[in-house]
């Protein structure tokens, strides 16, 4: 009840009177002084044409709702601005316009909050745009080349924008540069016009930084000295500069002494070094200049500067020099050469009549009388009929026997006939066989000529050539030879030196036996126990020379097995069922006493029992490095080969200088190449070594064999060098690097105070 009484006490007669008095005072104040809550007067700056029905914002005095939306409305003030300034609204839709480029991407416009102001007085500026709102590059023009004035002071915005930042008069460029460098500016403006921004972007891309050699037309020779306007005449924009013609003729047509007859590809002959410097590769014209042509002036062949359709035949230029008066045709190069007109040569093979022997030294006119070269006869008889001592009886093909070297030197190749001459037939006179100069149907068998010489009186038949040859018939039977290879029993070894009668008694040649025992049964010391195939072991070179190809068996002999006598393994002349295991013969030599099994060949080989080798790659522990040179007994003590330990520690525990502090996995640092020279890939443990750490010895960080897992932070080693005395924590790598401790850098943007402006250059 007390609370209700207290609350009811607020609404008293005195309280209501006081409230009414306060409201009256406020109302009177508003009526008497409207400026108590006034935001200030609107701007009186007038536009050229009415915008939203008014010329200036001051015309909207008292119409707050024209710019300000109701407090609870979803409409923004910027939308009210754009409802009048429709031109700005259009610019916001175009990415190339100023307002669109200045507005952050994906953000709605905020005209008053960002750039424009109001209620600052009738004459206050409506636009307060500074460099903090945008960068010059965003507007398509860089200030890279406009950093400072000539006196060294920085260029201010007002230097180029004297009235307002949102306007720029291009005449400002001209007036400023006319003052700084008039001797360059005025001719430049005269040549390329006053619209500087058509070409310049503030970076001198098409100014001092422009390199013409990077373009499609690099400047060389005398092209480097003319002014730009000489080639880029009346060019006012970058496209117009790029559209400058690049052909020689476009600039040098007035200099063309050929008056266009040589075409427009002037560079084919002329160069950039000077118009008078002329060179031409005549191979391009499919007419290579050689000999005296190479030194002849162009005008000698190209009269009146005519280069097209110039004749290429010799006769076109040298008709007056033709002593043949056209009778030799116009292909002068067939005989004459370009080095000297008087030097004449002709390849007679082109006429299908090669000159050899005495013909090669004969003058042309000997055969070609009255300079007649066509239809010249090529037969011998046509020229030499008067020299034919055979009076035509041997025909007209003289070359069959006679040669061009000399008429009296003749030769006939009897190999062209069916009876080539060999042996004593070669030296026989032609008339010996060809009596009465008869050459046809001459008999070719031996007996026709040599019947009188047959000492066999016909008993050997008439095929004398089976044994006799043309080498020397008169030596008779002693020179008779027969190629036994033509039979089924070729003679080899000592058989080749035997007389025919040794095997062929009574001159019997047929049905002669070919088995060894037929002739050598009396020599068989095996008394038939080895069978009759003597050639299996014996050879025809010498009966006592015995050889057997053991590869015919399933046990080829290699190494020291090749030298023992057969009886060493085949006792009592037993060759069948001979054992092939090593143990069968070498059990007495087994020093392992059978503990290594009977597979001796696993380690031993036939080259020598003491030559032991084993391919450890067949096991799960292949040998590498120095392990390959260690004796087997080094690891396999007491001839134990099974269950041999494979860990490093099992053999090298005594060599462990770390006393086990690094564990037993020695291979992480050491290798089988050698115990010294240990290496460790620190990246494996997640702590790769970089910079100067990579070249430090292990002991620098692992002093006194500090175990793996010691601290890896910088302070663990470098605390004594910390000039900050720990005030910056232990994360040294935030500023320092492992390459050089003194080269400290920090990315201040990661802190709460990123560096900008002149702060970025401070130490």
XYZ file of C-alpha atoms in Angstrom:
763
model
C 0.000 0.000 0.000
C 2.884 2.312 0.749
C 4.281 1.737 -2.743
C 0.956 2.514 -4.348
C 0.719 5.649 -2.318
C 4.162 6.749 -3.424
C 3.378 6.104 -7.105
C 0.071 7.893 -6.862
C 1.958 10.824 -5.426
C 3.664 11.466 -8.729
C 0.435 12.496 -10.405
C -0.403 15.438 -8.308
C -1.841 18.804 -9.109
C 1.563 20.469 -8.670
C 3.234 17.923 -10.968
C 0.718 18.450 -13.728
C 1.103 22.240 -13.464
C 4.909 21.933 -13.721
C 4.634 19.698 -16.813
C 2.288 22.095 -18.542
C 4.625 24.996 -17.794
C 7.608 23.163 -19.295
C 5.735 22.343 -22.477
C 4.651 25.949 -22.807
C 8.231 27.170 -22.491
C 9.376 24.780 -25.209
C 6.581 25.803 -27.543
C 7.317 29.493 -27.012
C 11.007 28.846 -27.692
C 10.265 27.023 -30.905
C 8.028 29.776 -32.083
C 10.373 32.549 -31.075
C 13.658 30.912 -32.094
C 13.404 28.339 -34.832
C 17.158 27.913 -34.873
C 17.357 26.102 -31.551
C 17.465 22.762 -33.477
C 18.473 24.150 -36.933
C 21.072 22.003 -38.851
C 22.375 25.068 -40.678
C 21.519 26.826 -43.910
C 21.371 24.934 -47.217
C 23.823 25.609 -50.024
C 23.009 28.317 -52.537
C 25.308 27.024 -55.334
C 23.170 26.913 -58.452
C 23.440 24.260 -61.204
C 23.257 25.168 -64.879
C 19.870 23.524 -65.281
C 17.127 22.685 -62.742
C 17.651 19.383 -60.939
C 14.552 17.967 -59.251
C 12.759 21.217 -60.011
C 15.250 23.512 -58.221
C 18.500 25.253 -59.148
C 20.094 24.966 -55.675
C 19.514 23.077 -52.409
C 18.639 26.426 -50.768
C 15.438 26.366 -52.805
C 14.378 23.362 -50.677
C 14.417 25.306 -47.357
C 11.616 24.099 -45.190
C 11.176 20.940 -47.296
C 13.244 18.512 -45.159
C 11.312 15.525 -46.500
C 12.723 16.207 -49.977
C 16.036 14.792 -48.768
C 15.265 13.100 -45.406
C 13.070 10.020 -45.257
C 10.797 9.471 -42.245
C 12.578 7.888 -39.244
C 10.886 4.483 -39.555
C 10.995 4.347 -43.378
C 13.127 1.708 -45.224
C 14.102 4.323 -47.806
C 17.628 5.766 -47.463
C 18.760 9.341 -47.865
C 20.925 8.287 -50.844
C 17.820 7.073 -52.651
C 16.272 10.514 -52.084
C 19.462 12.074 -53.588
C 19.327 9.845 -56.682
C 15.651 10.600 -57.245
C 16.739 14.116 -58.224
C 20.306 13.504 -59.466
C 19.306 10.989 -62.121
C 22.563 11.566 -64.050
C 24.506 10.195 -61.075
C 22.151 7.241 -60.912
C 23.012 6.459 -64.544
C 26.754 6.698 -63.749
C 26.342 4.097 -60.993
C 25.160 1.648 -63.632
C 28.267 2.172 -65.815
C 31.564 0.633 -64.533
C 33.563 3.205 -66.524
C 31.998 6.272 -64.926
C 33.482 8.179 -61.993
C 30.800 7.455 -59.378
C 30.777 3.725 -60.143
C 34.581 3.486 -59.844
C 34.629 5.390 -56.525
C 31.874 3.294 -54.946
C 33.087 0.109 -53.194
C 31.959 -3.098 -54.864
C 28.625 -4.547 -53.667
C 27.935 -1.565 -51.382
C 24.912 0.783 -51.709
C 25.694 4.462 -52.310
C 26.043 6.738 -49.258
C 26.331 10.167 -50.835
C 26.371 12.411 -47.728
C 28.322 10.042 -45.489
C 31.083 9.450 -48.042
C 31.827 12.495 -50.196
C 29.120 15.157 -50.202
C 28.081 17.569 -47.399
C 25.202 19.976 -46.682
C 23.982 22.443 -44.044
C 27.521 23.946 -43.902
C 26.431 27.346 -45.098
C 25.322 28.931 -48.365
C 28.773 28.978 -49.977
C 30.424 25.892 -48.429
C 31.643 23.235 -50.932
C 29.195 20.419 -51.612
C 31.954 17.893 -52.423
C 34.736 17.097 -49.936
C 36.642 14.387 -51.859
C 40.247 13.673 -50.838
C 42.829 10.964 -51.618
C 41.536 8.935 -48.698
C 38.397 8.234 -50.725
C 40.151 6.744 -53.782
C 43.473 6.225 -55.587
C 44.379 7.925 -58.828
C 44.886 4.530 -60.537
C 41.181 3.817 -59.977
C 40.411 6.801 -62.205
C 42.718 5.664 -64.996
C 45.598 8.077 -64.352
C 48.642 7.378 -62.172
C 50.546 9.988 -60.152
C 53.717 7.898 -60.451
C 55.307 10.536 -62.673
C 53.920 13.482 -60.677
C 55.440 12.924 -57.268
C 57.249 16.228 -56.760
C 57.553 19.694 -58.196
C 60.790 21.118 -59.579
C 61.607 22.624 -56.152
C 61.314 19.176 -54.529
C 58.007 19.783 -52.742
C 55.235 17.214 -53.268
C 52.506 17.960 -55.792
C 49.216 18.792 -54.100
C 45.749 18.036 -55.479
C 45.085 21.762 -55.926
C 48.044 22.013 -58.334
C 46.074 20.100 -60.949
C 42.532 20.640 -59.601
C 42.529 24.358 -58.677
C 38.724 24.713 -58.439
C 37.298 21.339 -57.383
C 38.569 17.773 -57.222
C 35.790 16.401 -59.391
C 36.850 18.488 -62.356
C 40.042 18.553 -64.390
C 40.863 20.756 -67.329
C 43.320 19.129 -69.734
C 44.731 22.579 -70.467
C 46.320 22.330 -67.003
C 48.844 19.826 -68.435
C 49.788 22.202 -71.226
C 50.113 25.291 -69.053
C 52.265 23.491 -66.454
C 54.588 21.835 -68.936
C 54.856 24.964 -71.073
C 56.291 26.687 -68.016
C 58.663 23.810 -67.144
C 59.985 22.813 -70.608
C 58.626 25.152 -73.307
C 61.207 24.098 -75.918
C 59.760 20.542 -75.841
C 56.126 21.125 -74.972
C 55.106 23.503 -77.741
C 56.451 21.393 -80.657
C 54.977 18.320 -78.976
C 51.543 19.908 -78.725
C 51.812 21.162 -82.309
C 52.562 17.603 -83.481
C 50.197 15.546 -81.332
C 47.538 18.033 -80.191
C 46.589 19.418 -76.763
C 44.591 16.405 -75.505
C 47.406 14.981 -73.394
C 45.285 12.292 -71.696
C 44.593 10.639 -75.014
C 48.124 9.195 -74.852
C 49.577 9.790 -71.378
C 48.605 7.747 -68.323
C 50.958 9.258 -65.706
C 53.396 6.328 -65.957
C 55.018 7.459 -69.183
C 53.889 4.218 -70.871
C 53.953 6.164 -74.107
C 56.470 8.754 -72.924
C 59.999 8.437 -71.551
C 59.397 4.779 -70.590
C 58.299 3.826 -74.116
C 60.557 1.296 -75.912
C 59.854 1.225 -79.631
C 61.925 -1.940 -80.011
C 59.217 -3.879 -78.163
C 56.707 -2.963 -80.857
C 56.112 -4.687 -84.185
C 58.366 -2.102 -85.868
C 61.672 -1.805 -83.925
C 63.767 1.236 -84.776
C 67.169 0.468 -86.294
C 69.786 2.286 -88.307
C 68.726 5.736 -89.498
C 65.189 5.154 -88.230
C 66.426 5.923 -84.690
C 67.080 9.631 -85.375
C 63.839 11.086 -86.917
C 61.253 12.752 -84.678
C 58.149 10.705 -83.742
C 55.905 13.048 -85.707
C 57.838 12.303 -88.912
C 56.238 8.842 -89.030
C 53.210 9.445 -86.778
C 51.964 12.523 -88.616
C 48.708 14.017 -87.262
C 48.339 11.159 -84.736
C 46.240 12.314 -81.768
C 45.453 9.051 -79.909
C 47.100 5.724 -79.096
C 45.105 3.893 -81.817
C 46.210 6.540 -84.306
C 49.846 6.111 -83.201
C 49.560 2.339 -83.647
C 47.957 2.777 -87.059
C 51.109 4.375 -88.531
C 52.023 2.586 -91.802
C 55.057 0.276 -91.616
C 55.904 -0.248 -95.265
C 58.969 1.500 -96.694
C 56.980 2.884 -99.596
C 54.567 4.735 -97.325
C 57.394 7.079 -96.210
C 59.954 6.806 -99.010
C 57.830 6.798 -102.132
C 59.288 10.157 -103.136
C 62.809 8.672 -102.823
C 62.067 5.666 -105.049
C 64.283 6.091 -108.086
C 62.746 2.940 -109.501
C 59.376 4.711 -109.670
C 57.590 1.646 -108.366
C 59.016 -0.816 -110.891
C 60.842 -2.704 -108.113
C 57.710 -3.137 -106.015
C 57.184 -1.845 -102.480
C 59.350 -4.394 -100.621
C 62.300 -1.990 -100.478
C 63.991 -3.991 -97.679
C 64.678 -6.745 -100.199
C 67.615 -4.646 -101.445
C 67.936 -1.623 -99.139
C 68.711 -1.546 -95.384
C 67.936 0.739 -92.434
C 71.561 1.950 -92.353
C 71.219 4.069 -95.478
C 69.241 4.224 -98.674
C 72.386 3.909 -100.785
C 73.475 0.678 -99.071
C 72.121 -1.980 -101.442
C 72.313 -5.772 -101.179
C 70.241 -8.517 -102.793
C 70.250 -12.293 -102.503
C 69.928 -13.294 -106.147
C 68.991 -16.846 -105.141
C 65.553 -15.435 -104.313
C 65.110 -14.867 -108.040
C 66.007 -18.501 -108.847
C 69.026 -17.192 -110.750
C 72.174 -17.569 -108.647
C 75.053 -15.318 -109.670
C 78.363 -17.159 -110.028
C 81.604 -16.486 -111.840
C 81.831 -13.129 -113.558
C 78.099 -12.575 -113.021
C 78.700 -12.106 -109.277
C 80.802 -8.963 -109.903
C 78.702 -7.464 -112.681
C 76.721 -4.303 -111.884
C 72.936 -4.733 -111.640
C 72.364 -2.308 -114.490
C 74.380 -4.525 -116.857
C 71.469 -6.968 -116.963
C 68.659 -4.782 -115.612
C 68.761 -1.840 -118.007
C 66.527 1.117 -117.179
C 65.962 -0.376 -113.690
C 63.761 -3.157 -115.069
C 63.879 -6.113 -112.740
C 60.832 -8.095 -113.706
C 60.865 -10.492 -116.642
C 64.641 -10.082 -117.023
C 65.828 -12.807 -119.449
C 67.891 -15.622 -117.930
C 69.206 -17.303 -121.091
C 72.841 -16.792 -122.126
C 71.818 -15.917 -125.671
C 69.750 -12.953 -124.476
C 72.916 -11.134 -123.383
C 75.685 -12.879 -125.335
C 74.167 -13.305 -128.794
C 76.752 -10.915 -130.204
C 79.525 -13.162 -128.784
C 78.188 -16.370 -130.393
C 80.826 -17.463 -132.925
C 78.640 -20.424 -133.806
C 76.065 -18.017 -135.247
C 73.256 -19.956 -133.557
C 74.205 -23.360 -134.968
C 74.951 -24.698 -131.441
C 71.577 -23.645 -130.056
C 71.003 -21.201 -127.204
C 72.030 -23.446 -124.285
C 75.520 -21.944 -124.181
C 76.127 -23.233 -120.624
C 76.276 -26.769 -122.046
C 79.859 -26.038 -123.151
C 80.791 -22.602 -121.829
C 81.220 -21.697 -118.130
C 80.498 -18.458 -116.284
C 84.083 -17.971 -115.097
C 85.369 -17.344 -118.623
C 83.608 -17.448 -121.980
C 86.685 -18.899 -123.674
C 86.834 -21.829 -121.235
C 84.935 -24.634 -122.968
C 83.961 -28.007 -121.516
C 81.339 -30.587 -122.438
C 80.209 -33.719 -120.672
C 80.004 -36.158 -123.551
C 78.017 -38.557 -121.367
C 75.044 -36.258 -121.999
C 75.203 -37.427 -125.630
C 75.175 -41.121 -124.601
C 78.645 -41.457 -126.135
C 81.333 -41.322 -123.449
C 84.805 -40.392 -124.696
C 87.539 -42.719 -123.434
C 91.020 -43.671 -124.571
C 92.297 -41.766 -127.588
C 88.840 -40.301 -128.174
C 89.169 -38.226 -125.011
C 92.127 -36.282 -126.450
C 90.683 -35.817 -129.914
C 89.465 -32.341 -130.871
C 85.730 -31.834 -131.312
C 86.113 -31.041 -134.994
C 87.759 -34.407 -135.747
C 84.315 -36.012 -135.488
C 82.129 -32.907 -135.772
C 83.270 -31.447 -139.094
C 81.823 -28.087 -140.107
C 80.441 -27.641 -136.525
C 77.782 -30.303 -137.076
C 76.853 -31.879 -133.756
C 73.563 -33.575 -134.508
C 73.214 -36.996 -136.175
C 76.930 -37.730 -135.762
C 77.475 -41.514 -136.327
C 78.650 -43.473 -133.274
C 79.661 -46.812 -134.804
C 83.377 -47.675 -135.109
C 83.028 -48.644 -138.762
C 81.710 -45.206 -139.690
C 85.123 -43.678 -138.940
C 87.496 -46.683 -139.096
C 86.270 -48.654 -142.100
C 89.538 -47.920 -143.881
C 91.472 -49.465 -140.975
C 89.542 -52.806 -140.966
C 92.085 -55.504 -141.828
C 89.338 -58.111 -141.562
C 87.718 -56.553 -144.601
C 84.328 -56.793 -142.949
C 84.435 -60.550 -142.290
C 84.202 -60.025 -138.475
C 81.250 -57.661 -138.722
C 81.102 -53.984 -137.736
C 81.113 -54.394 -133.933
C 84.848 -53.687 -133.653
C 84.575 -52.935 -129.902
C 84.033 -56.630 -129.206
C 87.802 -57.161 -129.577
C 89.410 -53.782 -130.109
C 89.667 -51.042 -127.463
C 89.701 -47.247 -127.728
C 93.137 -46.995 -126.151
C 94.711 -48.157 -129.412
C 93.521 -49.994 -132.525
C 96.301 -52.585 -132.370
C 95.533 -53.467 -128.763
C 92.722 -55.970 -128.816
C 91.139 -58.258 -126.286
C 88.160 -60.566 -126.167
C 86.256 -61.516 -123.056
C 85.637 -65.222 -123.509
C 83.453 -65.024 -120.399
C 80.736 -63.575 -122.656
C 80.493 -66.987 -124.294
C 79.339 -70.285 -122.829
C 82.987 -71.389 -122.502
C 85.087 -69.006 -120.363
C 88.839 -69.591 -120.574
C 90.797 -70.702 -117.487
C 94.251 -72.101 -116.712
C 96.326 -73.026 -119.725
C 93.471 -72.111 -122.054
C 94.035 -68.439 -121.374
C 97.426 -68.286 -123.075
C 96.450 -70.372 -126.074
C 96.234 -68.640 -129.435
C 92.723 -68.164 -130.817
C 93.609 -70.258 -133.892
C 94.473 -73.271 -131.670
C 90.774 -73.899 -131.132
C 89.306 -71.729 -133.873
C 91.071 -73.118 -136.965
C 90.302 -71.387 -140.211
C 88.838 -68.432 -138.188
C 85.752 -70.482 -137.428
C 84.131 -69.321 -134.188
C 80.715 -70.930 -134.316
C 79.931 -74.504 -133.187
C 83.387 -75.013 -131.643
C 83.301 -78.145 -129.365
C 83.649 -77.456 -125.630
C 84.344 -80.909 -124.123
C 87.901 -81.865 -123.040
C 88.028 -85.096 -124.932
C 87.542 -83.463 -128.312
C 90.930 -81.764 -127.995
C 92.745 -83.959 -125.437
C 91.886 -87.507 -126.480
C 95.500 -88.052 -127.453
C 96.603 -87.008 -123.947
C 94.331 -89.487 -122.056
C 96.656 -91.796 -120.137
C 93.581 -93.742 -118.918
C 92.804 -94.794 -122.467
C 89.168 -93.987 -121.905
C 88.735 -96.144 -118.779
C 87.905 -93.103 -116.639
C 85.271 -91.876 -119.052
C 85.370 -88.607 -120.985
C 84.524 -86.252 -118.070
C 88.168 -85.413 -117.466
C 87.255 -82.248 -115.531
C 85.993 -84.343 -112.597
C 89.637 -84.781 -111.533
C 91.817 -82.826 -113.908
C 91.855 -79.061 -114.412
C 92.984 -76.593 -117.052
C 95.924 -75.579 -114.829
C 98.385 -78.056 -116.372
C 97.153 -81.053 -118.279
C 100.624 -82.291 -119.193
C 101.645 -83.003 -115.575
C 99.175 -85.850 -115.760
C 97.706 -87.878 -112.916
C 99.776 -86.249 -110.161
C 97.879 -82.972 -110.509
C 94.500 -84.678 -110.472
C 92.121 -83.409 -107.780
C 88.653 -84.442 -106.714
C 86.286 -82.532 -104.491
C 85.188 -85.182 -102.038
C 82.704 -82.670 -100.599
C 80.529 -83.462 -103.593
C 80.054 -86.936 -102.165
C 78.300 -88.022 -98.970
C 81.689 -88.487 -97.273
C 83.755 -85.261 -97.211
C 87.392 -85.786 -96.233
C 88.622 -84.130 -93.037
C 91.682 -84.398 -90.780
C 94.130 -87.132 -91.727
C 91.660 -88.487 -94.278
C 92.330 -85.423 -96.451
C 96.029 -86.347 -96.861
C 95.517 -89.974 -97.879
C 95.930 -91.175 -101.445
C 92.829 -92.227 -103.272
C 94.037 -95.869 -103.427
C 94.198 -96.037 -99.612
C 90.447 -96.401 -99.584
C 89.693 -97.047 -103.241
C 91.743 -100.189 -103.993
C 91.765 -101.430 -107.586
C 90.285 -98.040 -108.635
C 86.919 -98.934 -107.143
C 84.957 -95.837 -106.186
C 81.442 -97.115 -105.759
C 80.028 -98.759 -102.634
C 83.078 -97.828 -100.548
C 82.207 -98.315 -96.812
C 82.109 -95.131 -94.685
C 82.062 -96.501 -91.106
C 85.157 -96.080 -88.894
C 85.370 -99.785 -87.993
C 85.476 -100.776 -91.650
C 89.044 -99.423 -91.774
C 90.043 -99.087 -88.085
C 88.684 -102.178 -86.375
C 92.216 -103.360 -85.736
C 92.951 -100.087 -83.888
C 89.955 -100.353 -81.468
C 91.469 -100.699 -77.961
C 87.957 -100.821 -76.509
C 87.452 -104.133 -78.278
C 83.999 -103.050 -79.347
C 82.735 -102.139 -75.852
C 82.316 -98.483 -76.863
C 80.255 -99.366 -79.904
C 81.103 -98.461 -83.479
C 80.311 -94.716 -83.265
C 83.971 -93.866 -82.781
C 83.404 -90.208 -83.810
C 81.554 -89.601 -80.540
C 84.958 -89.301 -78.827
C 87.635 -89.635 -81.470
C 88.366 -87.121 -84.268
C 89.764 -87.507 -87.774
C 92.676 -85.183 -87.042
C 94.324 -87.789 -84.791
C 93.029 -91.108 -83.438
C 94.690 -90.476 -80.070
C 93.020 -87.056 -79.759
C 89.892 -87.772 -77.751
C 87.103 -85.217 -77.219
C 83.567 -85.544 -75.917
C 80.873 -82.879 -75.803
C 79.571 -83.294 -72.275
C 76.753 -80.812 -73.074
C 75.039 -83.687 -74.872
C 74.437 -85.091 -71.413
C 72.437 -83.425 -68.665
C 75.671 -82.462 -66.903
C 77.849 -79.958 -68.883
C 81.390 -79.569 -67.570
C 82.513 -76.092 -66.413
C 85.334 -74.659 -64.292
C 87.807 -77.190 -62.894
C 85.550 -80.061 -63.996
C 86.834 -79.547 -67.547
C 90.429 -80.662 -66.752
C 90.165 -84.013 -64.884
C 90.497 -87.231 -66.864
C 87.285 -89.024 -67.734
C 88.289 -91.879 -65.433
C 88.212 -89.505 -62.455
C 84.434 -89.666 -62.492
C 83.829 -92.640 -64.793
C 85.718 -95.437 -63.047
C 85.931 -98.846 -64.688
C 84.788 -97.151 -67.937
C 81.239 -96.823 -66.592
C 79.454 -93.874 -68.149
C 75.835 -94.540 -67.244
C 74.180 -93.626 -63.923
C 77.124 -91.475 -62.847
C 76.038 -89.337 -59.840
C 75.893 -85.552 -60.454
C 75.622 -84.162 -56.907
C 78.617 -82.334 -55.395
C 78.452 -84.431 -52.245
C 78.884 -87.671 -54.205
C 82.492 -86.723 -55.078
C 83.395 -84.059 -52.505
C 81.966 -85.390 -49.255
C 85.482 -85.791 -47.920
C 86.176 -82.094 -48.635
C 83.082 -80.834 -46.708
C 84.506 -78.860 -43.786
C 80.954 -78.080 -42.672
C 80.494 -81.798 -41.976
C 77.044 -81.686 -43.548
C 75.727 -78.812 -41.408
C 75.350 -76.632 -44.517
C 73.330 -79.267 -46.365
C 74.276 -80.757 -49.715
C 73.501 -77.675 -51.840
C 77.203 -76.794 -52.094
C 76.653 -74.726 -55.268
C 74.799 -72.115 -53.232
C 78.179 -70.774 -52.027
C 80.865 -72.781 -53.837
C 81.432 -72.930 -57.600
C 83.283 -75.144 -60.049
C 86.104 -72.635 -60.612
C 87.620 -73.516 -57.240
C 86.380 -75.033 -53.985
C 87.902 -72.173 -51.991
C 86.209 -69.501 -54.141
C 83.153 -68.917 -51.988
C 80.425 -66.431 -52.953
C 76.842 -65.992 -51.853
C 74.132 -63.682 -53.199
C 72.871 -62.107 -49.988
C 70.113 -60.362 -52.015
C 68.289 -63.700 -51.945
C 67.794 -63.176 -48.206
C 65.747 -60.545 -46.367
C 68.987 -58.719 -45.533
C 70.860 -57.644 -48.717
C 74.416 -56.456 -48.101
C 75.397 -52.858 -48.940
C 78.344 -50.558 -48.215
C 81.067 -52.008 -45.991
C 78.876 -55.021 -45.205
C 79.739 -56.377 -48.653
C 83.423 -56.685 -47.743
C 82.925 -58.273 -44.318
C 83.775 -61.944 -43.924
C 80.803 -64.284 -43.485
C 82.115 -65.321 -40.063
C 81.878 -61.696 -38.879
C 78.105 -62.103 -38.556
C 77.667 -65.869 -38.844
C 79.727 -67.167 -35.927
C 80.125 -70.916 -35.416
C 78.848 -71.486 -38.981
C 75.341 -70.465 -37.902
C 73.392 -68.944 -40.751
C 69.822 -69.086 -39.471
C 68.224 -66.568 -37.105
C 71.130 -64.136 -37.449
C 70.091 -60.769 -35.861
C 69.619 -57.898 -38.353
C 69.584 -54.817 -36.133
C 72.614 -52.488 -36.121
C 72.829 -52.544 -32.345
C 73.252 -56.323 -32.213
C 76.706 -55.986 -33.869
C 77.691 -52.363 -33.212
C 76.601 -51.778 -29.634
C 80.241 -51.393 -28.647
C 80.652 -48.666 -31.294
C 77.670 -46.586 -30.040
C 79.235 -43.355 -28.744
C 75.766 -42.084 -27.881
C 75.452 -44.795 -25.173
C 71.925 -45.578 -26.355
C 70.574 -42.044 -25.938
C 69.509 -41.900 -29.593
C 67.890 -45.315 -29.560
C 68.881 -48.383 -31.537
C 67.743 -47.198 -34.975
C 71.286 -46.288 -36.081
C 70.253 -46.153 -39.775
C 68.450 -42.866 -39.212
C 71.845 -41.121 -39.233
C 74.490 -43.703 -40.146
C 74.798 -45.782 -43.324
C 76.627 -48.926 -44.315
C 79.059 -46.813 -46.365
C 80.992 -45.979 -43.205
C 80.283 -45.399 -39.512
C 81.717 -41.802 -39.586
C 80.003 -39.112 -41.701
C 76.534 -39.511 -40.214
C 73.676 -37.574 -41.812
C 70.152 -36.961 -40.587
C 67.120 -35.726 -42.567
C 65.661 -33.409 -39.975
C 62.493 -33.026 -42.070
C 61.501 -36.588 -41.094
C 60.966 -35.513 -37.481
C 59.009 -32.396 -38.457
C 61.865 -29.985 -37.752
C 63.653 -29.334 -41.079
C 66.935 -27.417 -40.854
C 67.100 -24.173 -42.861
C 69.560 -21.345 -43.345
C 72.711 -21.532 -41.234
C 71.176 -24.387 -39.197
C 71.647 -26.687 -42.206
C 75.473 -26.399 -42.013
C 75.914 -26.750 -38.232
C 77.369 -29.954 -36.747
C 74.911 -32.053 -34.757
C 76.766 -31.302 -31.537
C 75.880 -27.596 -31.812
C 72.297 -28.386 -30.761
C 72.694 -31.880 -29.368
C 75.507 -31.169 -26.925
C 76.768 -34.078 -24.878
C 74.595 -36.405 -26.985
C 71.327 -34.715 -25.988
C 68.573 -37.261 -26.758
C 66.040 -36.854 -29.536
C 63.094 -34.802 -28.354
C 65.122 -31.945 -26.912
C 63.517 -28.508 -27.186
C 63.245 -27.121 -30.698
C 62.323 -23.479 -30.035
C 64.803 -20.692 -30.769
C 65.181 -19.585 -27.170
C 66.527 -23.005 -26.191
C 69.797 -22.137 -27.998
C 69.680 -18.359 -28.483
C 68.370 -17.069 -25.162
C 71.779 -15.538 -24.431
C 71.554 -13.496 -27.668
C 68.028 -12.181 -27.013
C 68.536 -8.410 -26.929
C 64.835 -8.077 -26.059
C 65.486 -9.945 -22.757
C 62.372 -12.045 -23.263
C 59.968 -9.112 -23.511
C 58.800 -10.221 -26.968
C 58.267 -13.841 -25.999
C 60.043 -16.891 -27.364
C 58.581 -16.862 -30.890
C 61.790 -15.449 -32.414
C 60.821 -16.673 -35.903
C 58.094 -14.018 -36.067
C 60.826 -11.490 -36.926
C 64.124 -13.353 -37.324
C 65.060 -16.040 -39.863
C 67.544 -18.886 -39.871
C 69.613 -17.355 -42.708
C 70.819 -14.301 -40.809
C 69.864 -13.446 -37.202
C 70.407 -9.717 -37.815
C 68.027 -9.534 -40.782
C 64.811 -9.152 -38.767
C 61.493 -8.434 -40.488
C 57.957 -8.298 -39.140
C 54.599 -8.156 -40.929
C 53.023 -5.292 -38.991
C 49.683 -5.971 -40.646
C 49.370 -9.007 -38.344
C 49.413 -6.674 -35.321
C 46.745 -4.276 -34.063
C 48.713 -1.411 -35.596
C 49.326 -2.001 -39.319
C 51.805 0.442 -40.833
C 50.608 2.807 -43.553
C 51.828 5.981 -45.206
C 55.133 7.283 -43.881
C 55.051 4.773 -41.041
C 56.082 2.089 -43.527
C 59.497 3.683 -44.059
C 60.393 4.062 -40.349
C 62.918 1.773 -38.706
